[in-house]
Amino acid sequence: MSPLFERDREALRADQLEQLQLERLQALLARLRRNVRRYRELLGDARVESLADLGRLPATTPENLVEAFPYGMFALPLREVIRLHSTVGPDGRQIVVGHTRNDLDQWGRLVARQLVAAGVTGNDVLQICFGGGFFGQALGYMRGAEVAGACVIPEDPFHVEYQLDLMKNYRATVLITTPSNARDLVEVIRARRMDPQALELRALVLSRPVGPEVREELETGLFARAFCGFGLPEILDPGLAVECPEHNLHVSEDHFLVETVAGELVVTTLAREAMPLLRYRTRVAAQLECVKCPCGRTGVVLRPGGRLDDRMTVNEVPLYRAQVEQFLAQTRIGRQPFALSVAGRTLELAVEVSEDIVGDKMGLLTDLKAVLESEFQARFGIVADLRFTSPSRKPA
Amino acid sequence: MSPLFERDREALRADQLEQLQLERLQALLARLRRNVRRYRELLGDARVESLADLGRLPATTPENLVEAFPYGMFALPLREVIRLHSTVGPDGRQIVVGHTRNDLDQWGRLVARQLVAAGVTGNDVLQICFGGGFFGQALGYMRGAEVAGACVIPEDPFHVEYQLDLMKNYRATVLITTPSNARDLVEVIRARRMDPQALELRALVLSRPVGPEVREELETGLFARAFCGFGLPEILDPGLAVECPEHNLHVSEDHFLVETVAGELVVTTLAREAMPLLRYRTRVAAQLECVKCPCGRTGVVLRPGGRLDDRMTVNEVPLYRAQVEQFLAQTRIGRQPFALSVAGRTLELAVEVSEDIVGDKMGLLTDLKAVLESEFQARFGIVADLRFTSPSRKPA
């Protein structure tokens, strides 16, 4: 059996877990009622006697988080909150996630569970390379590594060749990165005709779940065992679940009470202090499965699916159509109609321009294309490929 | 008198300090002799009876750190080291700095001294914006903020307009950033015809010392009191000294024994575990001044000057000529002669090309310019402006 970081928490028996969850849920309701106006109004005098009552409690949506921006969902005064992470919500509007000191400490322990499942010990040298723009996730993995006692190289060069040099120079044994960046590394290793076994890598921790084909490609290309993290930026990312050596993604059920409602993953945070959430509709499709796993972890197994809203992902970066709309409205393109599609790691953006511009002002369009693409990169960290189209003629 | 974070350490009497430094120096010598082969050989049976003996101890140079790469200067096994930061040394070669858990905890307290001197309390919301590529410094300030109990927004968008939006949305009260980025923010505020008093900023912590003119420009433009940090990436950056409200930069002398040798700042680390350094030649010009400061801090006042080696700084990023040389050698430019100069925030790079290329291959050169400039940005995070020149004719 592989080691468990918090065996007394990760291998709880069903009855122990149920008891713990019920107690924490009851305490949560009391805190929400006392400290968050929105929940006080929604909850009324609702009580829970057993976990079966959960279904009658009100849900929280991503829209609620956006409306409460910045501090309306906090259950403690800002004085107690020592960290603010932000993420993008529906319509491209901002969501802020607060953490107290206890929340951050707990985050470290939840991430350490994943790292220990991936075999990380105090002898490992961890390279965390997200390639920019993923500060929040990188910080989560750093905290987990510190708790696990491993040595962290926090350098985060954009350039994948440099990442490989770092890995060689420091003799990194574990790489934590996005699947896209891991694939870039595999390509550089191939292009250099380098034997991946010449690296000291043992394990690869990926920032999100990948399918078996990608996993195998990366495991072969980097000669390391791959493990996938799972998280939700509105709550914690990483840290919601642990992928064990059997490739089962076990939810940390002592901290997160999970349901599926019409195929959507719904999460209740049982122990978060700064921003506890009741029945949060994640907009992520998922299945939950009770598995008797040989790894010893008893947490329910999560099989995550795709997004249930119009969030796109371009080269690991989340993006909503509304964000592009707002961005274009602030530029010389104004409010022209446009079409979006994702091609590989590039966002293809086709903007309609009126006929008097097309044809005689090609130079202007070329300049505009360059300016917009570079602005896009700076704002979203995404490579966009901008094309101009002429307006479709409407039948008279 | 303004608050001090560790009064018993920051306001030591001369005799107390001397006693503490001597004890720590003796312990340091014992540790170095026991654990670092290089120092064992250099130290021989040298003993110190008083601080006056310091001058007879061997020095450590940046070249020594480069030669020991990666782990040769560590005084503890890698198992005890939980963080590796790297920086660039002479000839553009890499230097690695290791930290134990105690080193990181102490780093947090040293940075908290600076933050408390800048008036930071648990009620403050700190925005840390370094604009990419300064992960190490950002992590140091985050750790200090956590120790001081302040709330941190770790978002680090490249785009300065977004930084300003964050500052407004989260009602940040303290901004921690580089002088260049602060100046960009001032420009955006002016361009938007915004009143800086509409922000909630009270204090501005700058990543390095600036002169009185820049300080005033930034204080006026952001309507906040400015404080400058000081550090050396080979040891700790930030964390070596604290700028008090009187604008005196007090060395944290309980941790760092400082001298000047021929105008060069020389630092001995008194309490670092992973990578203690004896009489480290910093290649930074400096003056030390004993000042009876009304702030109550008794640490010697440091007046840092410029670099004493050929390190350049382009838009806050350190750069050696040798790095550019190595970079060019790997490109299609090969080993052509080149000239470097810094213009504002841009590195101007003039590469000599032979006559057969100049004239008839303008298109090729244009492409090459674009490719090299973008590679430069990716590798160094520096904007380069590449020009091609023809070789100077040598007299026959």
PDB file of C-alpha atoms in Angstrom, chain B residues 147-337:
ATOM      1  CA  VAL B 147       4.096  37.112   9.017  1.00  0.00           C
ATOM      2  CA  ALA B 148       2.862  40.700   9.423  1.00  0.00           C
ATOM      3  CA  GLY B 149      -0.724  39.395   9.162  1.00  0.00           C
ATOM      4  CA  ALA B 150      -1.662  41.561   6.181  1.00  0.00           C
ATOM      5  CA  CYS B 151      -3.937  40.387   3.371  1.00  0.00           C
ATOM      6  CA  VAL B 152      -2.113  39.668   0.111  1.00  0.00           C
ATOM      7  CA  ILE B 153      -3.388  39.804  -3.463  1.00  0.00           C
ATOM      8  CA  PRO B 154      -0.799  37.720  -5.278  1.00  0.00           C
ATOM      9  CA  GLU B 155      -2.210  38.369  -8.783  1.00  0.00           C
ATOM     10  CA  ASP B 156       0.573  39.489 -11.032  1.00  0.00           C
ATOM     11  CA  PRO B 157      -0.851  40.676 -14.336  1.00  0.00           C
ATOM     12  CA  PHE B 158       1.620  41.946 -16.930  1.00  0.00           C
ATOM     13  CA  HIS B 159      -0.823  44.553 -18.077  1.00  0.00           C
ATOM     14  CA  VAL B 160      -0.576  47.706 -16.064  1.00  0.00           C
ATOM     15  CA  GLU B 161      -4.163  48.758 -16.767  1.00  0.00           C
ATOM     16  CA  TYR B 162      -5.292  45.538 -15.144  1.00  0.00           C
ATOM     17  CA  GLN B 163      -3.067  46.166 -12.159  1.00  0.00           C
ATOM     18  CA  LEU B 164      -4.831  49.480 -11.681  1.00  0.00           C
ATOM     19  CA  ASP B 165      -8.238  47.835 -11.958  1.00  0.00           C
ATOM     20  CA  LEU B 166      -7.199  45.285  -9.322  1.00  0.00           C
ATOM     21  CA  MET B 167      -6.052  48.061  -7.038  1.00  0.00           C
ATOM     22  CA  LYS B 168      -9.415  49.806  -7.331  1.00  0.00           C
ATOM     23  CA  ASN B 169     -11.547  46.684  -7.116  1.00  0.00           C
ATOM     24  CA  TYR B 170      -9.806  45.224  -4.080  1.00  0.00           C
ATOM     25  CA  ARG B 171      -9.213  48.604  -2.426  1.00  0.00           C
ATOM     26  CA  ALA B 172      -5.530  47.819  -1.934  1.00  0.00           C
ATOM     27  CA  THR B 173      -3.838  49.959   0.714  1.00  0.00           C
ATOM     28  CA  VAL B 174      -0.231  48.983   0.042  1.00  0.00           C
ATOM     29  CA  LEU B 175       1.446  48.379  -3.295  1.00  0.00           C
ATOM     30  CA  ILE B 176       4.695  46.400  -3.521  1.00  0.00           C
ATOM     31  CA  THR B 177       6.407  46.677  -6.872  1.00  0.00           C
ATOM     32  CA  THR B 178       9.462  47.694  -8.873  1.00  0.00           C
ATOM     33  CA  PRO B 179      10.143  51.381  -9.470  1.00  0.00           C
ATOM     34  CA  SER B 180       9.594  50.869 -13.231  1.00  0.00           C
ATOM     35  CA  ASN B 181       6.222  49.289 -12.753  1.00  0.00           C
ATOM     36  CA  ALA B 182       5.203  51.996 -10.267  1.00  0.00           C
ATOM     37  CA  ARG B 183       6.091  54.574 -12.880  1.00  0.00           C
ATOM     38  CA  ASP B 184       3.946  52.770 -15.470  1.00  0.00           C
ATOM     39  CA  LEU B 185       1.052  52.912 -13.039  1.00  0.00           C
ATOM     40  CA  VAL B 186       1.552  56.641 -12.539  1.00  0.00           C
ATOM     41  CA  GLU B 187       1.405  57.111 -16.297  1.00  0.00           C
ATOM     42  CA  VAL B 188      -1.828  55.150 -16.645  1.00  0.00           C
ATOM     43  CA  ILE B 189      -3.390  57.137 -13.815  1.00  0.00           C
ATOM     44  CA  ARG B 190      -2.440  60.354 -15.597  1.00  0.00           C
ATOM     45  CA  ALA B 191      -3.633  59.086 -18.983  1.00  0.00           C
ATOM     46  CA  ARG B 192      -6.992  58.177 -17.460  1.00  0.00           C
ATOM     47  CA  ARG B 193      -7.143  61.630 -15.805  1.00  0.00           C
ATOM     48  CA  MET B 194      -7.767  59.821 -12.564  1.00  0.00           C
ATOM     49  CA  ASP B 195      -7.211  61.351  -9.135  1.00  0.00           C
ATOM     50  CA  PRO B 196      -4.741  59.052  -7.322  1.00  0.00           C
ATOM     51  CA  GLN B 197      -6.485  60.009  -4.065  1.00  0.00           C
ATOM     52  CA  ALA B 198      -9.459  58.007  -5.343  1.00  0.00           C
ATOM     53  CA  LEU B 199      -7.347  54.906  -4.682  1.00  0.00           C
ATOM     54  CA  GLU B 200      -6.991  53.683  -1.110  1.00  0.00           C
ATOM     55  CA  LEU B 201      -3.187  53.398  -1.313  1.00  0.00           C
ATOM     56  CA  ARG B 202      -1.296  54.513   1.755  1.00  0.00           C
ATOM     57  CA  ALA B 203       2.132  53.050   1.215  1.00  0.00           C
ATOM     58  CA  LEU B 204       4.296  51.994  -1.672  1.00  0.00           C
ATOM     59  CA  VAL B 205       7.105  49.491  -1.085  1.00  0.00           C
ATOM     60  CA  LEU B 206       9.705  49.590  -3.848  1.00  0.00           C
ATOM     61  CA  SER B 207      11.857  46.572  -4.629  1.00  0.00           C
ATOM     62  CA  ARG B 208      15.096  48.587  -4.659  1.00  0.00           C
ATOM     63  CA  PRO B 209      16.368  51.958  -3.443  1.00  0.00           C
ATOM     64  CA  VAL B 210      15.576  54.985  -5.613  1.00  0.00           C
ATOM     65  CA  GLY B 211      16.797  58.568  -5.482  1.00  0.00           C
ATOM     66  CA  PRO B 212      14.790  61.442  -4.021  1.00  0.00           C
ATOM     67  CA  GLU B 213      13.414  62.606  -7.386  1.00  0.00           C
ATOM     68  CA  VAL B 214      11.968  59.258  -8.397  1.00  0.00           C
ATOM     69  CA  ARG B 215      10.642  58.799  -4.876  1.00  0.00           C
ATOM     70  CA  GLU B 216       8.817  62.101  -4.999  1.00  0.00           C
ATOM     71  CA  GLU B 217       7.446  61.476  -8.471  1.00  0.00           C
ATOM     72  CA  LEU B 218       6.036  58.117  -7.388  1.00  0.00           C
ATOM     73  CA  GLU B 219       4.727  59.397  -4.038  1.00  0.00           C
ATOM     74  CA  THR B 220       2.859  62.217  -5.776  1.00  0.00           C
ATOM     75  CA  GLY B 221       1.664  60.106  -8.689  1.00  0.00           C
ATOM     76  CA  LEU B 222       0.253  57.367  -6.466  1.00  0.00           C
ATOM     77  CA  PHE B 223      -0.553  59.511  -3.430  1.00  0.00           C
ATOM     78  CA  ALA B 224       1.267  57.128  -1.101  1.00  0.00           C
ATOM     79  CA  ARG B 225       4.333  57.178   1.101  1.00  0.00           C
ATOM     80  CA  ALA B 226       7.245  55.315  -0.521  1.00  0.00           C
ATOM     81  CA  PHE B 227       9.643  52.913   1.238  1.00  0.00           C
ATOM     82  CA  CYS B 228      12.523  51.119  -0.444  1.00  0.00           C
ATOM     83  CA  GLY B 229      13.539  47.523   0.171  1.00  0.00           C
ATOM     84  CA  PHE B 230      17.074  46.269  -0.196  1.00  0.00           C
ATOM     85  CA  GLY B 231      18.418  42.827  -0.874  1.00  0.00           C
ATOM     86  CA  LEU B 232      20.932  40.791  -2.781  1.00  0.00           C
ATOM     87  CA  PRO B 233      19.616  37.868  -4.818  1.00  0.00           C
ATOM     88  CA  GLU B 234      22.677  35.766  -3.876  1.00  0.00           C
ATOM     89  CA  ILE B 235      21.638  35.970  -0.213  1.00  0.00           C
ATOM     90  CA  LEU B 236      18.110  37.294   0.259  1.00  0.00           C
ATOM     91  CA  ASP B 237      16.147  39.791  -1.773  1.00  0.00           C
ATOM     92  CA  PRO B 238      14.348  41.522  -0.093  1.00  0.00           C
ATOM     93  CA  GLY B 239      15.392  41.312   3.568  1.00  0.00           C
ATOM     94  CA  LEU B 240      18.912  42.617   4.217  1.00  0.00           C
ATOM     95  CA  ALA B 241      17.917  46.042   5.448  1.00  0.00           C
ATOM     96  CA  VAL B 242      14.883  48.067   6.489  1.00  0.00           C
ATOM     97  CA  GLU B 243      14.102  51.572   5.302  1.00  0.00           C
ATOM     98  CA  CYS B 244      12.643  53.481   8.221  1.00  0.00           C
ATOM     99  CA  PRO B 245      10.291  56.470   8.023  1.00  0.00           C
ATOM    100  CA  GLU B 246      13.383  58.737   8.154  1.00  0.00           C
ATOM    101  CA  HIS B 247      14.540  57.147   4.885  1.00  0.00           C
ATOM    102  CA  ASN B 248      17.516  55.528   6.556  1.00  0.00           C
ATOM    103  CA  LEU B 249      18.249  52.029   5.280  1.00  0.00           C
ATOM    104  CA  HIS B 250      19.158  50.086   8.453  1.00  0.00           C
ATOM    105  CA  VAL B 251      21.015  46.816   7.968  1.00  0.00           C
ATOM    106  CA  SER B 252      19.499  43.932   9.963  1.00  0.00           C
ATOM    107  CA  GLU B 253      22.781  43.543  11.804  1.00  0.00           C
ATOM    108  CA  ASP B 254      21.666  40.673  13.988  1.00  0.00           C
ATOM    109  CA  HIS B 255      21.602  38.619  10.767  1.00  0.00           C
ATOM    110  CA  PHE B 256      24.158  40.270   8.526  1.00  0.00           C
ATOM    111  CA  LEU B 257      27.619  41.430   9.468  1.00  0.00           C
ATOM    112  CA  VAL B 258      28.529  44.138   6.969  1.00  0.00           C
ATOM    113  CA  GLU B 259      31.837  45.779   6.044  1.00  0.00           C
ATOM    114  CA  THR B 260      33.035  47.850   3.147  1.00  0.00           C
ATOM    115  CA  VAL B 261      36.288  46.790   1.522  1.00  0.00           C
ATOM    116  CA  ALA B 262      37.668  49.343  -0.942  1.00  0.00           C
ATOM    117  CA  GLY B 263      34.158  50.773  -1.307  1.00  0.00           C
ATOM    118  CA  GLU B 264      32.546  47.356  -1.899  1.00  0.00           C
ATOM    119  CA  LEU B 265      29.793  46.024   0.347  1.00  0.00           C
ATOM    120  CA  VAL B 266      30.909  42.773   1.998  1.00  0.00           C
ATOM    121  CA  VAL B 267      28.321  40.673   3.828  1.00  0.00           C
ATOM    122  CA  THR B 268      28.662  37.779   6.255  1.00  0.00           C
ATOM    123  CA  THR B 269      25.444  35.854   6.909  1.00  0.00           C
ATOM    124  CA  LEU B 270      25.267  35.180  10.642  1.00  0.00           C
ATOM    125  CA  ALA B 271      22.246  32.902  10.891  1.00  0.00           C
ATOM    126  CA  ARG B 272      21.550  31.316   7.516  1.00  0.00           C
ATOM    127  CA  GLU B 273      21.505  27.513   7.587  1.00  0.00           C
ATOM    128  CA  ALA B 274      21.409  26.164   4.027  1.00  0.00           C
ATOM    129  CA  MET B 275      23.951  28.444   2.410  1.00  0.00           C
ATOM    130  CA  PRO B 276      25.873  30.586   4.910  1.00  0.00           C
ATOM    131  CA  LEU B 277      28.413  32.942   3.325  1.00  0.00           C
ATOM    132  CA  LEU B 278      31.577  34.335   4.873  1.00  0.00           C
ATOM    133  CA  ARG B 279      32.644  37.833   3.790  1.00  0.00           C
ATOM    134  CA  TYR B 280      30.716  37.736   0.529  1.00  0.00           C
ATOM    135  CA  ARG B 281      31.999  40.311  -1.958  1.00  0.00           C
ATOM    136  CA  THR B 282      28.732  41.694  -3.277  1.00  0.00           C
ATOM    137  CA  ARG B 283      30.129  43.731  -6.222  1.00  0.00           C
ATOM    138  CA  VAL B 284      27.885  46.544  -5.016  1.00  0.00           C
ATOM    139  CA  ALA B 285      29.399  49.877  -4.011  1.00  0.00           C
ATOM    140  CA  ALA B 286      28.238  51.112  -0.631  1.00  0.00           C
ATOM    141  CA  GLN B 287      28.930  53.369   2.316  1.00  0.00           C
ATOM    142  CA  LEU B 288      28.097  52.501   5.904  1.00  0.00           C
ATOM    143  CA  GLU B 289      27.196  55.212   8.356  1.00  0.00           C
ATOM    144  CA  CYS B 290      26.492  55.108  12.078  1.00  0.00           C
ATOM    145  CA  VAL B 291      23.474  57.307  12.640  1.00  0.00           C
ATOM    146  CA  LYS B 292      21.499  57.905  15.807  1.00  0.00           C
ATOM    147  CA  CYS B 293      18.142  57.539  14.106  1.00  0.00           C
ATOM    148  CA  PRO B 294      14.957  58.910  15.686  1.00  0.00           C
ATOM    149  CA  CYS B 295      13.122  55.771  14.462  1.00  0.00           C
ATOM    150  CA  GLY B 296      14.819  53.802  17.244  1.00  0.00           C
ATOM    151  CA  ARG B 297      16.491  51.248  14.956  1.00  0.00           C
ATOM    152  CA  THR B 298      20.173  50.909  15.759  1.00  0.00           C
ATOM    153  CA  GLY B 299      21.272  48.979  12.648  1.00  0.00           C
ATOM    154  CA  VAL B 300      24.066  50.670  10.689  1.00  0.00           C
ATOM    155  CA  VAL B 301      22.763  52.815   7.819  1.00  0.00           C
ATOM    156  CA  LEU B 302      23.606  51.582   4.344  1.00  0.00           C
ATOM    157  CA  ARG B 303      23.975  53.963   1.416  1.00  0.00           C
ATOM    158  CA  PRO B 304      24.132  51.649  -1.593  1.00  0.00           C
ATOM    159  CA  GLY B 305      25.832  52.743  -4.791  1.00  0.00           C
ATOM    160  CA  GLY B 306      26.134  51.211  -8.257  1.00  0.00           C
ATOM    161  CA  ARG B 307      27.484  47.878  -9.472  1.00  0.00           C
ATOM    162  CA  LEU B 308      31.218  47.330  -9.441  1.00  0.00           C
ATOM    163  CA  ASP B 309      31.145  44.682 -12.159  1.00  0.00           C
ATOM    164  CA  ASP B 310      29.775  44.748 -15.723  1.00  0.00           C
ATOM    165  CA  ARG B 311      26.240  43.781 -14.748  1.00  0.00           C
ATOM    166  CA  MET B 312      23.700  45.878 -16.596  1.00  0.00           C
ATOM    167  CA  THR B 313      20.101  46.358 -15.593  1.00  0.00           C
ATOM    168  CA  VAL B 314      17.504  46.503 -18.332  1.00  0.00           C
ATOM    169  CA  ASN B 315      14.013  47.309 -17.113  1.00  0.00           C
ATOM    170  CA  GLU B 316      14.863  45.939 -13.638  1.00  0.00           C
ATOM    171  CA  VAL B 317      16.285  42.695 -15.075  1.00  0.00           C
ATOM    172  CA  PRO B 318      19.995  42.003 -14.446  1.00  0.00           C
ATOM    173  CA  LEU B 319      22.000  41.151 -17.542  1.00  0.00           C
ATOM    174  CA  TYR B 320      25.635  40.380 -18.326  1.00  0.00           C
ATOM    175  CA  ARG B 321      27.239  40.823 -21.727  1.00  0.00           C
ATOM    176  CA  ALA B 322      28.263  37.168 -21.609  1.00  0.00           C
ATOM    177  CA  GLN B 323      24.613  36.105 -21.536  1.00  0.00           C
ATOM    178  CA  VAL B 324      23.928  37.958 -24.777  1.00  0.00           C
ATOM    179  CA  GLU B 325      27.057  36.439 -26.278  1.00  0.00           C
ATOM    180  CA  GLN B 326      25.910  32.924 -25.412  1.00  0.00           C
ATOM    181  CA  PHE B 327      22.431  33.634 -26.695  1.00  0.00           C
ATOM    182  CA  LEU B 328      23.633  34.975 -30.046  1.00  0.00           C
ATOM    183  CA  ALA B 329      26.012  32.053 -30.480  1.00  0.00           C
ATOM    184  CA  GLN B 330      23.018  29.707 -30.422  1.00  0.00           C
ATOM    185  CA  THR B 331      21.191  31.631 -33.170  1.00  0.00           C
ATOM    186  CA  ARG B 332      21.681  32.138 -36.888  1.00  0.00           C
ATOM    187  CA  ILE B 333      23.708  35.258 -36.031  1.00  0.00           C
ATOM    188  CA  GLY B 334      26.443  32.994 -34.778  1.00  0.00           C
ATOM    189  CA  ARG B 335      29.494  34.695 -33.364  1.00  0.00           C
ATOM    190  CA  GLN B 336      29.264  38.075 -35.087  1.00  0.00           C
ATOM    191  CA  PRO B 337      30.705  41.074 -33.219  1.00  0.00           C
TER     192      PRO B 337
END
